[in-house]
Amino acid sequence: MEGEVGEAPGLGRPAASKDFHFRHVDLNDSEDRLLIFPEEDTQMRREVVQAEMTNEPRQPMIGKAQRDLGEEVDELVHLYGLEDDHELGYEFIDKSTPRIEVSEYPPYMMMGREPLREQRDWRLSGEAAKAEDLGFGAWGSAGQCRDLREAYRYTHGHASEEYECYVIPEEEDEEEAADVFCVTCKTPIRASGKVLVEHKEHEVTPLGKALESAKDEIHKNMYKLEKQIIEMENFASHLEEVFITVEENFGRQEKNFESHYNEILETLAQKYEEKIQALGEKKKEKLEALYGQLVSCGENLETCKELMETIEEMCHEEKVDFIKDAVAMADRLGKFLKTKTDVEISAQPEFEDQTLDFSDVEELMGSINTIPAPSAPVINPQAPNSATGSSVRVCWSLYSDDTVESYQLSYWPVQDSSPGKDRAEFTMTVKETYCSVTDLVPNTQYEFLVTAQNRAGLSPASECAVYMTAPCPPIMKSKEIRSCEEAALICWESGNLNPVDSYTVELTQAEVPGASGVTESVVGIPTCECLVQLQPRQSYTIYVRALNVGGPSARSEPATVHTTGSYFRLNEHTCHPWLTVSEDGLTVVRSERKAPAREPLPSDTRFTRCVAVMGNLIPVRGRHYWEVEVDECLDYTVGVAFEDVPKQEDLGANRLSWCMRHTFASSRHKYEFLHNKMTPDIRITVSPRKIGILLDYENSKLSFFNVDISQHLYTFSCQLHLFVHPCFSLEKPGCLKIHNGISMPKHVTFY
């Protein structure tokens, strides 16, 4: 049985420590267990409990009470023959059983002094089968034996495994939930108590607002992370393109080198053939000259030998014959000797210095290292938000290993389909791979192409790319803006000749004077009007931007919207020609001038028979309230009607209008509440000078009130399947003044 600080059978309750609870588990609880200690010992337990509750230290019980406790236990042990019970703690001890320190005093007796401890060898052994062998089987129930054995073990410093002690830390008081957030410490805190005092000088904010702020911050970081992911993906795609481009360019360079080297080898082979042929001709020329000279020398030598032989023969002849032959020989020798013999070598054996001209080869070799003309650049697609109304930022890329000195950027506006127009082209020279082109026309497409240039020449032109400037700011139509407590209908004009992609409405809530900053943006609006949800009784400054692929335009002129009551203006397009609407759109006047003889022609939008005008109420279901200031002597009609109410009929004469009509004749006032030419019999004793009108879409009701005396006049039950608009009619000269954008009076809220 598990209880809080449970008592052992017949033992005093040990005092729990300050920080822990002791929970005893009795695995064999018995209802008829024997109480070992007499009733007189309850005083001791009471003192122990009191000491525990007051957390006061209690002196160890070493006096008479403790001695009596030991004596009584020993007496009972002797009475029941349990002197050998120590065997439970010693007889069966195993050699491996650990030694455990056991205090001589209970835990609660050890407070305030150093405990006396002794070393005892004991083990937990509580098997029921062994209990009977120890002499307990013949006395009482098994539970009583266990109780007695446990008491004896407790007084002798032993413990039973049947009573396990668990130390459970005290449960800390649950912290109260935080309800504010300390911005300085960036931690949630309580709005009251000692914690708030510590954060007195810090900036605190409601926990919900801090949570929303943290969520917004996380969303912004997620948006930035998504944007970074997109940028990294685009960068990786660009790297892949550059990788492919470099690979292709190096392949092209390899082919270029191979072509140059083949050309150089052909040139060298040609020069070799030319030089070999020239050397052969020179060799032939020299050898022929030497050979001719050698032949001439041989002929002269033969002639000389012949003359010598002839002279020798003459010397052996008779004198008469000798004289005759001598005269003839002398003439012959004279002639021979007069002949000049060329004994100089006509061709020298030395070789001439043959200088080889390799200038053309060197030129070819130099052309290998010459920087080639750049490849055609590639213009990047237009990046988001890269343009304004008069400028655009154009970017392009090039092969990574191309050397470029400058770029020429050409652009012109995209021509329409009209033929024969000259294209106005402009050119700019830049050094970088981007250029901001200014002085452009808003919301206009331009074609761009670019070429790269270095000392080797001009690259081919890139393909044309179309960029677009941002639109002009829209023109706010402040007079057509309508609002109620939950929403506002914003209207504007495009302000651009060409269509735009969409519009964005930006709302700035003026909670504090001078506060600024966009609190909300409505994006992706396809038309020139937008119904936006707002908070009641607030003031907003509203801007509109136009968007196209080039980016957003500048802000439009601001428009102010107040969400107090319903605000609308009179629609001049529905106004009868005899009526005049004021500049602020809140007053309608019928002048004293004589009416034309002929009535206006019938129209589906403008009243022609009934001299009336309609108001532009915001198309939002809910409750709308406005007031009309009237003259007691004026004939007028006020109420509501569907937009397609017949403009040739009086108000209240059909199923599409509900109205209150007043006529004044012979000092008598007549009030009618008309719908489909029917009116209830109602008498109004106090003529209203200001009429309050409540249009309740939720309950399909239209109510009229006398504002000055807070009097309810009448309520229509209407079937408003479509939106209706306020309508006002003047049967005689006079004016009606509308008051709207006002809070609903308390007496009106009950209807």
mmCIF file with all atom_site columns, N, CA and C in Angstrom, residues 60 121 209 242 267 291 310 431 447 575 595-596 602 724:
data_model
loop_
_atom_site.group_PDB
_atom_site.id
_atom_site.type_symbol
_atom_site.label_atom_id
_atom_site.label_alt_id
_atom_site.label_comp_id
_atom_site.label_asym_id
_atom_site.label_entity_id
_atom_site.label_seq_id
_atom_site.pdbx_PDB_ins_code
_atom_site.Cartn_x
_atom_site.Cartn_y
_atom_site.Cartn_z
_atom_site.occupancy
_atom_site.B_iso_or_equiv
_atom_site.pdbx_formal_charge
_atom_site.auth_seq_id
_atom_site.auth_comp_id
_atom_site.auth_asym_id
_atom_site.auth_atom_id
_atom_site.pdbx_PDB_model_num
ATOM 1  N N  . PRO A 1 60  ? 18.486  14.107 19.066   1.00 0.00 ? 60  PRO A N  1
ATOM 2  C CA . PRO A 1 60  ? 18.391  12.649 19.024   1.00 0.00 ? 60  PRO A CA 1
ATOM 3  C C  . PRO A 1 60  ? 17.816  12.100 20.324   1.00 0.00 ? 60  PRO A C  1
ATOM 4  N N  . ASP A 1 121 ? 27.556  -5.831 8.181    1.00 0.00 ? 121 ASP A N  1
ATOM 5  C CA . ASP A 1 121 ? 27.323  -6.653 6.997    1.00 0.00 ? 121 ASP A CA 1
ATOM 6  C C  . ASP A 1 121 ? 25.928  -7.205 7.079    1.00 0.00 ? 121 ASP A C  1
ATOM 7  N N  . LYS A 1 209 ? 0.939   39.811 -29.046  1.00 0.00 ? 209 LYS A N  1
ATOM 8  C CA . LYS A 1 209 ? 1.566   40.694 -30.031  1.00 0.00 ? 209 LYS A CA 1
ATOM 9  C C  . LYS A 1 209 ? 2.995   40.268 -30.309  1.00 0.00 ? 209 LYS A C  1
ATOM 10 N N  . VAL A 1 242 ? 27.917  28.592 -68.131  1.00 0.00 ? 242 VAL A N  1
ATOM 11 C CA . VAL A 1 242 ? 29.303  29.017 -68.308  1.00 0.00 ? 242 VAL A CA 1
ATOM 12 C C  . VAL A 1 242 ? 30.209  27.804 -68.505  1.00 0.00 ? 242 VAL A C  1
ATOM 13 N N  . THR A 1 267 ? 54.037  26.114 -94.463  1.00 0.00 ? 267 THR A N  1
ATOM 14 C CA . THR A 1 267 ? 54.925  27.218 -94.858  1.00 0.00 ? 267 THR A CA 1
ATOM 15 C C  . THR A 1 267 ? 56.383  26.804 -94.768  1.00 0.00 ? 267 THR A C  1
ATOM 16 N N  . TYR A 1 291 ? 83.963  23.244 -115.096 1.00 0.00 ? 291 TYR A N  1
ATOM 17 C CA . TYR A 1 291 ? 84.189  22.235 -116.148 1.00 0.00 ? 291 TYR A CA 1
ATOM 18 C C  . TYR A 1 291 ? 84.617  22.891 -117.460 1.00 0.00 ? 291 TYR A C  1
ATOM 19 N N  . THR A 1 310 ? 107.285 19.581 -131.953 1.00 0.00 ? 310 THR A N  1
ATOM 20 C CA . THR A 1 310 ? 107.618 20.070 -133.299 1.00 0.00 ? 310 THR A CA 1
ATOM 21 C C  . THR A 1 310 ? 108.969 20.770 -133.291 1.00 0.00 ? 310 THR A C  1
ATOM 22 N N  . LYS A 1 431 ? 31.699  49.861 -70.324  1.00 0.00 ? 431 LYS A N  1
ATOM 23 C CA . LYS A 1 431 ? 32.789  48.957 -69.990  1.00 0.00 ? 431 LYS A CA 1
ATOM 24 C C  . LYS A 1 431 ? 32.296  47.698 -69.277  1.00 0.00 ? 431 LYS A C  1
ATOM 25 N N  . GLU A 1 447 ? 13.573  47.197 -77.394  1.00 0.00 ? 447 GLU A N  1
ATOM 26 C CA . GLU A 1 447 ? 14.426  46.099 -77.837  1.00 0.00 ? 447 GLU A CA 1
ATOM 27 C C  . GLU A 1 447 ? 15.878  46.496 -77.638  1.00 0.00 ? 447 GLU A C  1
ATOM 28 N N  . CYS A 1 575 ? -28.018 61.763 -61.726  1.00 0.00 ? 575 CYS A N  1
ATOM 29 C CA . CYS A 1 575 ? -28.711 62.986 -61.311  1.00 0.00 ? 575 CYS A CA 1
ATOM 30 C C  . CYS A 1 575 ? -29.648 63.500 -62.408  1.00 0.00 ? 575 CYS A C  1
ATOM 31 N N  . ALA A 1 595 ? -38.459 75.388 -65.058  1.00 0.00 ? 595 ALA A N  1
ATOM 32 C CA . ALA A 1 595 ? -38.135 74.084 -65.641  1.00 0.00 ? 595 ALA A CA 1
ATOM 33 C C  . ALA A 1 595 ? -38.329 74.123 -67.153  1.00 0.00 ? 595 ALA A C  1
ATOM 34 N N  . PRO A 1 596 ? -37.531 73.383 -67.882  1.00 0.00 ? 596 PRO A N  1
ATOM 35 C CA . PRO A 1 596 ? -37.696 73.329 -69.346  1.00 0.00 ? 596 PRO A CA 1
ATOM 36 C C  . PRO A 1 596 ? -39.071 72.773 -69.720  1.00 0.00 ? 596 PRO A C  1
ATOM 37 N N  . PRO A 1 602 ? -35.699 59.535 -72.086  1.00 0.00 ? 602 PRO A N  1
ATOM 38 C CA . PRO A 1 602 ? -35.556 58.390 -71.165  1.00 0.00 ? 602 PRO A CA 1
ATOM 39 C C  . PRO A 1 602 ? -34.123 57.855 -71.167  1.00 0.00 ? 602 PRO A C  1
ATOM 40 N N  . VAL A 1 724 ? -28.473 47.745 -52.614  1.00 0.00 ? 724 VAL A N  1
ATOM 41 C CA . VAL A 1 724 ? -29.278 48.934 -52.895  1.00 0.00 ? 724 VAL A CA 1
ATOM 42 C C  . VAL A 1 724 ? -28.428 50.171 -52.653  1.00 0.00 ? 724 VAL A C  1
#
